Coordinates of C-alpha atoms and ligand atoms in Angstrom, one line a residue:
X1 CA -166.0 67.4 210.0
X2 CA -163.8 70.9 210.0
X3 CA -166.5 72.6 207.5
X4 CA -170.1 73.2 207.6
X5 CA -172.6 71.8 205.1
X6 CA -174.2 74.7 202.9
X7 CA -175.3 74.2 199.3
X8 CA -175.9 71.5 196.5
X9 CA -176.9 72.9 192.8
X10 CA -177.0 76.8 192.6
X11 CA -180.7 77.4 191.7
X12 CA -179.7 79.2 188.5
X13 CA -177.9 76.1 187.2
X14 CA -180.5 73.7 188.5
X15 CA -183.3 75.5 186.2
X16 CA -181.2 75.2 182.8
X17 CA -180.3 71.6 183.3
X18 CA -181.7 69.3 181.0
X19 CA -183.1 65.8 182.9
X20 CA -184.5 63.7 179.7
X21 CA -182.8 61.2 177.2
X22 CA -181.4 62.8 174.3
X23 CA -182.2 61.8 170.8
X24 CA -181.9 63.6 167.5
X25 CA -181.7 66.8 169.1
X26 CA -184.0 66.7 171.3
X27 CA -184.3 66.5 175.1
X28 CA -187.6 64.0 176.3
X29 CA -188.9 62.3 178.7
X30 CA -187.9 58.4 178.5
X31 CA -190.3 55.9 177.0
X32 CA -192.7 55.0 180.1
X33 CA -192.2 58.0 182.0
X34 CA -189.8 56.6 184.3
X35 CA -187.0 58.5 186.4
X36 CA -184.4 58.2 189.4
X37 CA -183.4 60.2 191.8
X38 CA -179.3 61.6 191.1
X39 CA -178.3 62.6 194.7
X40 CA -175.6 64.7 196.7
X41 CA -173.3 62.6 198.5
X42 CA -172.4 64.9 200.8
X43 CA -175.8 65.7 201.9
X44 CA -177.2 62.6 201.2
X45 CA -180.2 65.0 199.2
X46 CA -182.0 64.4 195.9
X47 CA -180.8 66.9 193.6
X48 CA -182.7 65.5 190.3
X49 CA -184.7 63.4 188.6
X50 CA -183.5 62.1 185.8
X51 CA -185.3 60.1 182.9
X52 CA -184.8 56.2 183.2
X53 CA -184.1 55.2 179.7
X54 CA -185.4 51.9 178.1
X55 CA -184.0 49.5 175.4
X56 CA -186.6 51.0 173.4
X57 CA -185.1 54.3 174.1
X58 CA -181.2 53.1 173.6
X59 CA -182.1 52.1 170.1
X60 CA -184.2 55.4 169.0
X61 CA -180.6 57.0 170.1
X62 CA -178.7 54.5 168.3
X63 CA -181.3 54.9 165.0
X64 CA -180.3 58.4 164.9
X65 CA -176.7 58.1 165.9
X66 CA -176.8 55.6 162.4
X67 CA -178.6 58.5 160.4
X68 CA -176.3 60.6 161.4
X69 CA -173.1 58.4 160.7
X70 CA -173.3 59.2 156.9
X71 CA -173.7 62.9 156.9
X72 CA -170.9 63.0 160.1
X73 CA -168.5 60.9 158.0
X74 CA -168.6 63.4 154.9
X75 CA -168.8 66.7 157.0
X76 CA -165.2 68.6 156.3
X77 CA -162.6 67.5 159.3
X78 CA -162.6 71.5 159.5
X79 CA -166.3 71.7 160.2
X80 CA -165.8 69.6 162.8
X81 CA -162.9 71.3 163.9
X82 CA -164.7 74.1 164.5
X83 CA -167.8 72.5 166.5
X84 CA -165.3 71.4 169.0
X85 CA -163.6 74.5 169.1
X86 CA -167.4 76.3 169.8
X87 CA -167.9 73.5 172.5
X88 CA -164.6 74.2 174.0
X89 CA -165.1 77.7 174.3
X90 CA -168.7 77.3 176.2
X91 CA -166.9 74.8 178.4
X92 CA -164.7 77.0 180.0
X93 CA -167.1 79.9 179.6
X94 CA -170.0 78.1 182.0
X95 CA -166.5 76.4 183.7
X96 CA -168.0 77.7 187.3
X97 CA -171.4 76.1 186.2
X98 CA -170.2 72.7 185.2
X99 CA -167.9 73.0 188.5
X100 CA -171.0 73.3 190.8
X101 CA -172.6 70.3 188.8
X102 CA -169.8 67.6 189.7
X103 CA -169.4 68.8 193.0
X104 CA -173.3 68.3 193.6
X105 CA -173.3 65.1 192.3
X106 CA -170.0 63.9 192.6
X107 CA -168.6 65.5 196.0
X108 CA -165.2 66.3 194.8
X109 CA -164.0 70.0 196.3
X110 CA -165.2 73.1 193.8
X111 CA -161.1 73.8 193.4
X112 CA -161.1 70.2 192.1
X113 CA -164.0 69.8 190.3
X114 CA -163.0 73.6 188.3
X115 CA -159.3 71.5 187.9
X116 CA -161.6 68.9 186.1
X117 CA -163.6 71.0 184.2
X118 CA -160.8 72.3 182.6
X119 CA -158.8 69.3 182.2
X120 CA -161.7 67.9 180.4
X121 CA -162.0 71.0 178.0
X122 CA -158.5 70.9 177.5
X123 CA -159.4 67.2 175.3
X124 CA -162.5 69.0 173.2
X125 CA -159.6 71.6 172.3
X126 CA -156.9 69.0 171.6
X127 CA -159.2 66.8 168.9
X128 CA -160.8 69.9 167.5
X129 CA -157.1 70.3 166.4
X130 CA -156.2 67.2 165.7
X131 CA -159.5 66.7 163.8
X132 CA -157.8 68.1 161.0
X133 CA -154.5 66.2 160.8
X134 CA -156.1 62.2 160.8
X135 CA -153.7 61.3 158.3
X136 CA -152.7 58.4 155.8
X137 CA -150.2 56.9 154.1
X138 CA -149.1 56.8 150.5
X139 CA -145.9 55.3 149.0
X140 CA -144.7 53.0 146.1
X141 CA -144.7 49.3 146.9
X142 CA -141.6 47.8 147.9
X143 CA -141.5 45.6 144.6
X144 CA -142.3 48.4 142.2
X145 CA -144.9 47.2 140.7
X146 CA -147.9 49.3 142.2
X147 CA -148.7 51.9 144.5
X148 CA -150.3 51.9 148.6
X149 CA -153.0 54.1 149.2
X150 CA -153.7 53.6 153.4
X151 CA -156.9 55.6 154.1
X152 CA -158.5 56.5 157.8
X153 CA -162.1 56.4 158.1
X154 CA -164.6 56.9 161.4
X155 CA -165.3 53.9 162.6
X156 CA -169.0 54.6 162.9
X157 CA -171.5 54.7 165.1
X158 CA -170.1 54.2 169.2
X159 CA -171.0 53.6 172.5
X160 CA -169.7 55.5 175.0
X161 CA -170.1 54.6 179.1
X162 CA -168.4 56.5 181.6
X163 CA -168.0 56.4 185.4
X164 CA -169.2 58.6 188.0
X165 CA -165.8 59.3 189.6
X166 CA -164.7 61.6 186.8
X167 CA -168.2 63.0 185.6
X168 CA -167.3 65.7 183.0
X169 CA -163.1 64.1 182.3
X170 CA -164.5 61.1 181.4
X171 CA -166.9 62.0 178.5
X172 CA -164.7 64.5 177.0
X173 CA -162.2 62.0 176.2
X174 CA -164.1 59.9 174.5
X175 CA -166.6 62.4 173.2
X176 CA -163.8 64.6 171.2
X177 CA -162.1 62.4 169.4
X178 CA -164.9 60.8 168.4
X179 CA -166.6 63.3 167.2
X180 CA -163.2 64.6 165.6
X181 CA -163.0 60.8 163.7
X182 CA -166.4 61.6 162.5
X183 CA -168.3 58.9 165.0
X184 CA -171.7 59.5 165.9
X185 CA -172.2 58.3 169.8
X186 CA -174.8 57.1 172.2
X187 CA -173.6 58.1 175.7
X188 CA -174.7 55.8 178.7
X189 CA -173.9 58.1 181.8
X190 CA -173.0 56.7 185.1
X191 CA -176.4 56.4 187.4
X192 CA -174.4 58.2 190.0
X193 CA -173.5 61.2 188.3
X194 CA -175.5 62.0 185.1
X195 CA -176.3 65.9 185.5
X196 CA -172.7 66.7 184.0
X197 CA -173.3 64.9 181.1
X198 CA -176.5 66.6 180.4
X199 CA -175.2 69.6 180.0
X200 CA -172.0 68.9 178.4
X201 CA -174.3 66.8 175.9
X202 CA -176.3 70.3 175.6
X203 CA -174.0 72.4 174.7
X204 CA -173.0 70.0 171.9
X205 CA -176.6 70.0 171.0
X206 CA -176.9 73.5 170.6
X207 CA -173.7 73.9 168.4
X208 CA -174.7 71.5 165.9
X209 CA -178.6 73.5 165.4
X210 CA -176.8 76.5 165.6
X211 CA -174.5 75.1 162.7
X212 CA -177.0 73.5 161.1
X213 CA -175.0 69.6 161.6
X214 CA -176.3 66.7 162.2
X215 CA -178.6 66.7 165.3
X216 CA -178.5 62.8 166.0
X217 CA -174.9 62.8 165.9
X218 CA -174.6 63.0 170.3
X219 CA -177.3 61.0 171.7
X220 CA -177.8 60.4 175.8
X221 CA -179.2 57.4 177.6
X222 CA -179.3 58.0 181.3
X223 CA -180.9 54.6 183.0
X224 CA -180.3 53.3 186.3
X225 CA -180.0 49.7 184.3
X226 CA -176.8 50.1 182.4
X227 CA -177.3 46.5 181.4
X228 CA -180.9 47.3 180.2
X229 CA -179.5 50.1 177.5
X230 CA -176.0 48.5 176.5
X231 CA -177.1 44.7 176.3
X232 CA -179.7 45.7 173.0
X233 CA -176.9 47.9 171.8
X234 CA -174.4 45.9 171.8
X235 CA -176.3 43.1 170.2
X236 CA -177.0 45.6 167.3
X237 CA -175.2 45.5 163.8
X238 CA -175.6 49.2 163.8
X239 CA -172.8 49.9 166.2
X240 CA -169.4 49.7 165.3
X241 CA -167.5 50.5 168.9
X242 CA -168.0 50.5 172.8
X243 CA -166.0 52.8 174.7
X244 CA -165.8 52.3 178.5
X245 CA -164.7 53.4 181.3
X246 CA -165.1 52.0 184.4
X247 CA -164.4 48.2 186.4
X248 CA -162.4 45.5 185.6
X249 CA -164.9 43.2 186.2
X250 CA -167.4 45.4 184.0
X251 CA -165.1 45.6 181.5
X252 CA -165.1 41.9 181.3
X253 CA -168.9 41.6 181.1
X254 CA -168.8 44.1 178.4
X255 CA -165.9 42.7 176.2
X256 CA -167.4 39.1 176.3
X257 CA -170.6 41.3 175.1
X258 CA -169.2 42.9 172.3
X259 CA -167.5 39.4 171.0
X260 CA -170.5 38.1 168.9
X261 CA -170.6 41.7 166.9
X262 CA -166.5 41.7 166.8
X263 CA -166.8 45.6 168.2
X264 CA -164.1 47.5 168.2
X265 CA -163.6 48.1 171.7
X266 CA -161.6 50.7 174.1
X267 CA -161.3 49.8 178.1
X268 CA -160.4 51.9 180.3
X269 CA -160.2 49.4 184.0
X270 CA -159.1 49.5 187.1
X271 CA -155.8 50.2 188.5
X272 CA -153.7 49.3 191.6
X273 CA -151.4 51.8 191.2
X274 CA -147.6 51.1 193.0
X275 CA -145.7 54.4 194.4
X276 CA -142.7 54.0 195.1
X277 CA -140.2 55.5 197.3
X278 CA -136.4 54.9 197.4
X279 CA -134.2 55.6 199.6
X280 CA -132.3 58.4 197.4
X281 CA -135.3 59.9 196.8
X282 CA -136.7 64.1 197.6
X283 CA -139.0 63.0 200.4
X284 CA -140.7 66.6 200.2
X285 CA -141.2 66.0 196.8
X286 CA -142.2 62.3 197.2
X287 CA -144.9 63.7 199.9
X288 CA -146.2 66.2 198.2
X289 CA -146.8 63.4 195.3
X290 CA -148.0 61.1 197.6
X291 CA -150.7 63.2 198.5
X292 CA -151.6 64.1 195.0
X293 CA -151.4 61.1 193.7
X294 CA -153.4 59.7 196.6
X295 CA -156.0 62.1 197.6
X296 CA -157.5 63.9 194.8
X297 CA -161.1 62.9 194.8
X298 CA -161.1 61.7 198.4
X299 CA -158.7 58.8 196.6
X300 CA -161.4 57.6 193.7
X301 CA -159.5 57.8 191.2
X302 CA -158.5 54.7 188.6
X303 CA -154.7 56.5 189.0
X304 CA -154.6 56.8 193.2
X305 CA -151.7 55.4 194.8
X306 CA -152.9 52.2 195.7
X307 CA -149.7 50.8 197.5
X308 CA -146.8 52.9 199.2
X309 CA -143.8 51.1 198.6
X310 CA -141.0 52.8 200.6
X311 CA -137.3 51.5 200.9
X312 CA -136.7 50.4 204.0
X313 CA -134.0 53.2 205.1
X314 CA -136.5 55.9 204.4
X315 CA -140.1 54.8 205.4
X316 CA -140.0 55.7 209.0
X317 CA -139.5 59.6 207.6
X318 CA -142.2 59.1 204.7
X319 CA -144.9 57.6 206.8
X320 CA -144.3 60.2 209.3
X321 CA -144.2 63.3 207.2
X322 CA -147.1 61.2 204.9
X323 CA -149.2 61.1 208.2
X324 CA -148.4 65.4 209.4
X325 CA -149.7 66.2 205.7
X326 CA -153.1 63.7 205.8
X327 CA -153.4 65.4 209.4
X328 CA -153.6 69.2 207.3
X329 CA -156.3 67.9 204.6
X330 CA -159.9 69.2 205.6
X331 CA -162.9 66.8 205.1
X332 CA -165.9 68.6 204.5
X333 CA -168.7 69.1 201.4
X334 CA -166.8 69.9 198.8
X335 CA -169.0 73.2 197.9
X336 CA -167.7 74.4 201.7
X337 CA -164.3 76.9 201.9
X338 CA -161.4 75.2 202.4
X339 CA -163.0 71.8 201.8
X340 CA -159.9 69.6 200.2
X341 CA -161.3 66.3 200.5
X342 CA -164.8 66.1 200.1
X343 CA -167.2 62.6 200.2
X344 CA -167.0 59.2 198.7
X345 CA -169.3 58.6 196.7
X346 CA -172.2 56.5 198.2
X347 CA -172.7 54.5 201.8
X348 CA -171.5 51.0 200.3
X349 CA -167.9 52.8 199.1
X350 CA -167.6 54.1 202.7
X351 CA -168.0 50.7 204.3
X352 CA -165.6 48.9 201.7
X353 CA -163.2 51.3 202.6
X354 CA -163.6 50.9 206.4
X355 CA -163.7 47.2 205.7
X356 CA -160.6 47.0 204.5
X357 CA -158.8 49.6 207.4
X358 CA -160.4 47.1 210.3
X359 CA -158.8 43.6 208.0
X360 CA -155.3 45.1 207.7
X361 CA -155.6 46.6 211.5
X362 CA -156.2 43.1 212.3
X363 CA -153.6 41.8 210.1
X364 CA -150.6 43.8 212.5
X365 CA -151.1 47.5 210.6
X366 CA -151.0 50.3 212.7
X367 CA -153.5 53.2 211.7
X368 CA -151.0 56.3 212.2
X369 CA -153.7 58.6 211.8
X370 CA -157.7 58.6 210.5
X371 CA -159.4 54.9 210.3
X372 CA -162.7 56.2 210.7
X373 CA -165.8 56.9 209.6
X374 CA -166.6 61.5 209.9
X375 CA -169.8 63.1 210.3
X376 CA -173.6 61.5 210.8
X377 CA -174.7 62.6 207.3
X378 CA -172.7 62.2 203.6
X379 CA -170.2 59.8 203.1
X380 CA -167.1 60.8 204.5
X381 CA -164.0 59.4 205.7
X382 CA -160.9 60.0 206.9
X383 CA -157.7 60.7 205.8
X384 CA -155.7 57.1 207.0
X385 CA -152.1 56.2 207.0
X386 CA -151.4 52.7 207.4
X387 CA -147.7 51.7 208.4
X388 CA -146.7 48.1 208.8
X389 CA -149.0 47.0 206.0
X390 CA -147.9 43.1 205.1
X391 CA -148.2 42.9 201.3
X392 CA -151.3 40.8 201.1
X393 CA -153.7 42.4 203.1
X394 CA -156.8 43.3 201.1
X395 CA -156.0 46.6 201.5
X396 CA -152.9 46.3 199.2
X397 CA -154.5 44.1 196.6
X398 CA -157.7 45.5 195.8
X399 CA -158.4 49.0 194.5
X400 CA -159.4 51.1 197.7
X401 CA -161.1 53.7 196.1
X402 CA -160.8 55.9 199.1
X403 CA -158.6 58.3 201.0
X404 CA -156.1 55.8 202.8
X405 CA -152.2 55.1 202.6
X406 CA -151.1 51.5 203.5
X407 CA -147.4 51.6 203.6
X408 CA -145.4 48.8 202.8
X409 CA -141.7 48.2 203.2
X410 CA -139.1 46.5 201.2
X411 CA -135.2 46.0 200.7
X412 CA -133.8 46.1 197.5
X413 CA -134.7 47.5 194.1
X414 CA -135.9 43.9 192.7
X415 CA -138.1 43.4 195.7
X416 CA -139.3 46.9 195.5
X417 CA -140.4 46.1 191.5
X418 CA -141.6 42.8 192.2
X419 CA -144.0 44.1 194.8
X420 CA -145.1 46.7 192.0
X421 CA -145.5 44.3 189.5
X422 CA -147.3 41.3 191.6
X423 CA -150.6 42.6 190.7
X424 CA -153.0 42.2 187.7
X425 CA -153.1 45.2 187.2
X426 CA -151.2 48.1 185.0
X427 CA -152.7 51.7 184.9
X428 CA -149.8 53.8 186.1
X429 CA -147.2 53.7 188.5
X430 CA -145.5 56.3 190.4
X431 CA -141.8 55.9 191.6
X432 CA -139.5 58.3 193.4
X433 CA -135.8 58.3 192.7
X434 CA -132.7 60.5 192.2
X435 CA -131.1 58.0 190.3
X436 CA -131.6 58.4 186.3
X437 CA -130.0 55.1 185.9
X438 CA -132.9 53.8 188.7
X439 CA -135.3 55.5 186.8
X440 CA -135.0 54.3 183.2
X441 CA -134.4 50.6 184.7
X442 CA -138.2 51.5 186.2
X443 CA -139.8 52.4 183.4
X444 CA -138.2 49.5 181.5
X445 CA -139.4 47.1 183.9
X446 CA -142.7 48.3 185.5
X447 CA -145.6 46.7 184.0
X448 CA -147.6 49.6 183.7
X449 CA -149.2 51.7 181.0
X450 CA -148.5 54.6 182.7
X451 CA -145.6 55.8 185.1
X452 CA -144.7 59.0 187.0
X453 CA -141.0 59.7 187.5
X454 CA -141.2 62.0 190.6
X455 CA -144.7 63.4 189.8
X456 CA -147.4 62.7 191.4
X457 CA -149.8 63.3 188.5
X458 CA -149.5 61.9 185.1
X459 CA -153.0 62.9 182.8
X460 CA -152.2 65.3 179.8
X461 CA -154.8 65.3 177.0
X462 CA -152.2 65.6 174.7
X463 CA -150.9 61.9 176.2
X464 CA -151.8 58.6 175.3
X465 CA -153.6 57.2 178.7
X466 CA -154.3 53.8 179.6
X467 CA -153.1 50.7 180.8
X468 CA -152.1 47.2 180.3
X469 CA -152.9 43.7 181.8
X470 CA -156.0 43.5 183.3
X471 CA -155.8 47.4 183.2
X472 CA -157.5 47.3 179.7
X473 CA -156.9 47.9 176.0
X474 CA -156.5 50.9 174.3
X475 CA -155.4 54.7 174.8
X476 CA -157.3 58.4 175.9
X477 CA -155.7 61.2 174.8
X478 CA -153.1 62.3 172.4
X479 CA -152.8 61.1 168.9
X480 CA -153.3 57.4 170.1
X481 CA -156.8 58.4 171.3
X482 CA -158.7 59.1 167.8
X483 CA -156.8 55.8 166.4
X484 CA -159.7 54.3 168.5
X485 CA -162.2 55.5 166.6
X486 CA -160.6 55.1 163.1
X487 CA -160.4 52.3 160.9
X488 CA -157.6 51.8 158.2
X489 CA -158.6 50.8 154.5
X490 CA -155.6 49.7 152.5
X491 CA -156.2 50.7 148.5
X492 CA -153.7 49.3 146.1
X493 CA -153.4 50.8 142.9
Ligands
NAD1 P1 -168.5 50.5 187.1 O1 -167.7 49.5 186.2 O2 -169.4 50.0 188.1 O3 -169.4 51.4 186.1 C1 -168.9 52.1 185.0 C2 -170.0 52.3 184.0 O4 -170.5 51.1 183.5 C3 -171.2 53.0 184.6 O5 -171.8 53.9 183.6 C4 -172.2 51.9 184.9 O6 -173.5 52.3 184.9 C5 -171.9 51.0 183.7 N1 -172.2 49.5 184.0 C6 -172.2 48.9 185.2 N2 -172.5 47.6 185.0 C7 -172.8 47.5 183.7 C8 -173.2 46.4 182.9 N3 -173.4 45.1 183.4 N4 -173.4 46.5 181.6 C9 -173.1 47.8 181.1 N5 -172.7 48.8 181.7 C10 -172.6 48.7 183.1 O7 -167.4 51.5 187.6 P2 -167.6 52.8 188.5 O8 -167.9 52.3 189.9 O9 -168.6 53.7 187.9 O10 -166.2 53.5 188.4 C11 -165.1 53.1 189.2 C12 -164.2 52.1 188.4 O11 -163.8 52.7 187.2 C13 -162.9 51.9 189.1 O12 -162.6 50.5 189.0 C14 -161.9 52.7 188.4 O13 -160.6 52.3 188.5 C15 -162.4 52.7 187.0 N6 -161.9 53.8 186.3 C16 -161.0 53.6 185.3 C17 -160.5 54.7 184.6 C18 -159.4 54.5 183.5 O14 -159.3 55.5 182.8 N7 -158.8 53.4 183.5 C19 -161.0 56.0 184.9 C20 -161.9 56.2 185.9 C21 -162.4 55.1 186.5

């Protein structure tokens, strides 16, 4: 490890961080008196203990996310407006605070976590302008004979579960625009990484007393038994939509879940995202992606580059100039100076990903640099380039969810897209080209929700995100994302 371990959660922020379940306003202990431990992974130490929430807990929240529902529907769109606006405003105002909360509990680097932070406030700012433009449609029927009325209404009362890789990103996006739609929401944090939530959750908290709204319409379950909190939710008439973010193969679980209830459902799933590099590409540019696309988050993100895809006549050059930037990255704990790749996120991710360097290693790869495990304590690993990577090594199939490159060649154009497509999955794709013909035929013909033409970075709240296949349904962001918690009432007069 290049940096030394120093810190977890500044005292300061420690003391005003609230540990209970939330419900109606209120901040308590969970039924029982249970908690578990929320710990640093790059220090392996406790940092909290969190209440364990019940089922009996998840439906208080839900009862007061329904008595809220009514009160949240009728309050003016510019009411609402405003609360976001107000929680915007204290998000980047404690920015620094909520920085040194994911980083304790999620590892990522401070500069990264700050990046998130701010990415995620950008979305609070976003729907508190768009709560005010949710619009209809009106027009004369086609016949003559009568009129259309097409009204919007919130959907009502929603579930929201996030994952731990994106602690404060991923309840913002699901958070503002359904509070712009006028949903009340239960949010089931993920076990890993609850502390963010908390206090994103409490500054909502505060601006509805201080505003005199509705206290149960943000409610917080933290449990480490996800299934214990959403299974009696979901089988409850009360709630009208699930929101998740996180596996495919929870997403499944979830969806077969919410069939009985015919929930409205948004899933955000895993990716296995292609990059691809052709031979008329900017290679500085196409590194530079690569490693942005690649390492932010020590590579957990749903949009990493999975799979480098490099045209043959150029992926001597990538993979060597890929390999001399992975060599500059520093692994350390991400509250440490210079830190840019900090921990994953628990033992069992560190030995997947180490799994899956030995099987393609085994399969003919050769590691070109990293392939192995750093430090005695906190989960780290290195930076790995993979060259020679045969296209169905584990490695290229299944999400990594780690900071390692395999690099796979092909030919032509067809191959290339074939190898992009032969997955089940379709979150983004990246693809580096300087032909615009190239690049329209790409986005044409990759199946992907999502797709980077020379950037390595695609998220915009202002952008509809998600994927397709087994990628999942539904979008984040953008106008698309407050469609998810609308419904449409036709009215023909
Ligand atoms: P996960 O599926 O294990 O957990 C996600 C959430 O679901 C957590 O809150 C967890 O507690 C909860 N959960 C787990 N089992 C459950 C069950 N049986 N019933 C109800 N809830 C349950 O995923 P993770 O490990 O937290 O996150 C990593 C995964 O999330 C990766 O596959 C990644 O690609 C995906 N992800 C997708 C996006 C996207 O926008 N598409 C964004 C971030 C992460």
């Amino acid at each position: 490890m290049s940096a030394t371990t120093t810190s977890t959660l500044p005292p300061t922020v420690a003391a005003h961080l609230p540990t209970g379940v939330l419900v109606a306003g209120r901040w308590r202990p969970a039924h029982g008196g249970g908690t578990f431990a929320v710990a640093d992974p790059g220090t392996e130490e406790v940092l909290a203990d969190v209440a364990d929430g019940t089922e009996e807990d998840a439906l208080e929240a839900l009862g007061a996310a329904d008595a809220a529902a009514d009160a949240w529907r009728r309050t003016a769109p510019r009411v609402r407006s405003d609360l976001l606006r107000a929680v915007f405003d204290e998000m980047v105002a404690h920015a620094d605070d909520l920085a040194a909360i994911v980083t304790a509990e999620g590892g990522k680097p401070l500069a990264e976590s700050r990046a998130e932070v701010l990415y995620a406030a950008e979305y609070v700012r976003w729907y508190s302008e768009e709560a005010v433009r949710a619009e209809g449609l009106a027009r004369r029927a086609p016949a003559g004979t009568h009129h259309q009325l097409v009204l919007r209404r919130p959907v009502g009362p929603a579930l929201l579960v996030t994952p731990w890789n994106f602690p404060i990103a991923m309840i913002a996006r699901k958070l503002a625009p359904a509070l712009a739609a006028g949903c009340p929401v239960v949010v089931k944090p993920a076990q890993l990484t609850p502390l963010t939530t908390a206090y994103v959750a409490d500054i909502v908290r505060a601006e509805l007393e201080a505003r005199d709204l509705p206290a149960g319409v943000v409610n917080v379950v933290p449990t480490s038994s996800a299934r214990r909190v959403s299974g009696p939710l979901l089988a409850d008439p009360r709630l009208r939509k699930l929101s998740f973010t996180g596996s495919t193969e929870v997403g499944r679980t979830l969806l077969k879940a919410s069939a009985d209830g015919v929930l409205r459902t948004s899933m955000e799933l895993g990716g296995n995202a292609p990059f691809l590099v052709f031979d008329d590409a900017d290679l500085d540019a196409a590194v530079q992606g690569a490693v942005a696309a690649k390492m932010r988050n020590a590579g957990q993100t749903c949009v990493a580059a999975n799979r480098f895809l490099v045209q043959a006549g150029v992926a001597e050059e990538f993979t060597a100039r890929l390999t001399e930037a992975f060599g500059r990255l520093v692994v350390g704990h991400g509250a440490d100076d210079g830190v840019t790749v900090g921990p994953l996120i628990e033992a069992a991710a560190v030995d997947h990903v180490d799994e899956l360097v030995t099987r393609a290693a085994d399969g003919g790869a050769v590691i070109r640099t990293g392939g192995e495990r750093v430090g005695r304590r906190g989960y780290f690993y290195a930076p790995t380039v993979l060259a020679d990577v045969a296209p169905d090594q584990r490695v290229v199939t299944e999400e990594i969810f780690g900071p390692v490159a395999p690099v796979v060649t092909f030919g032509s154009e067809a191959e290339g897209v074939a190898l992009a497509n032969g997955t089940e999955y379709g979150l983004v794709a990246y693809a580096y080209t300087g032909d615009m013909g190239r690049a329209m035929r790409l986005a044409e013909d990759l199946e992907t929700g999502m797709l980077g033409l020379n950037r390595g970075m695609v998220s915009d709240a202002s952008a509809p995100f998600g994927g397709v296949k087994s990628s999942g349904l539904g979008r984040e962001g953008g106008e698309a994302g407050i469609e998810e918690y609308l419904e449409t009432v036709y009215v023909a007069l």
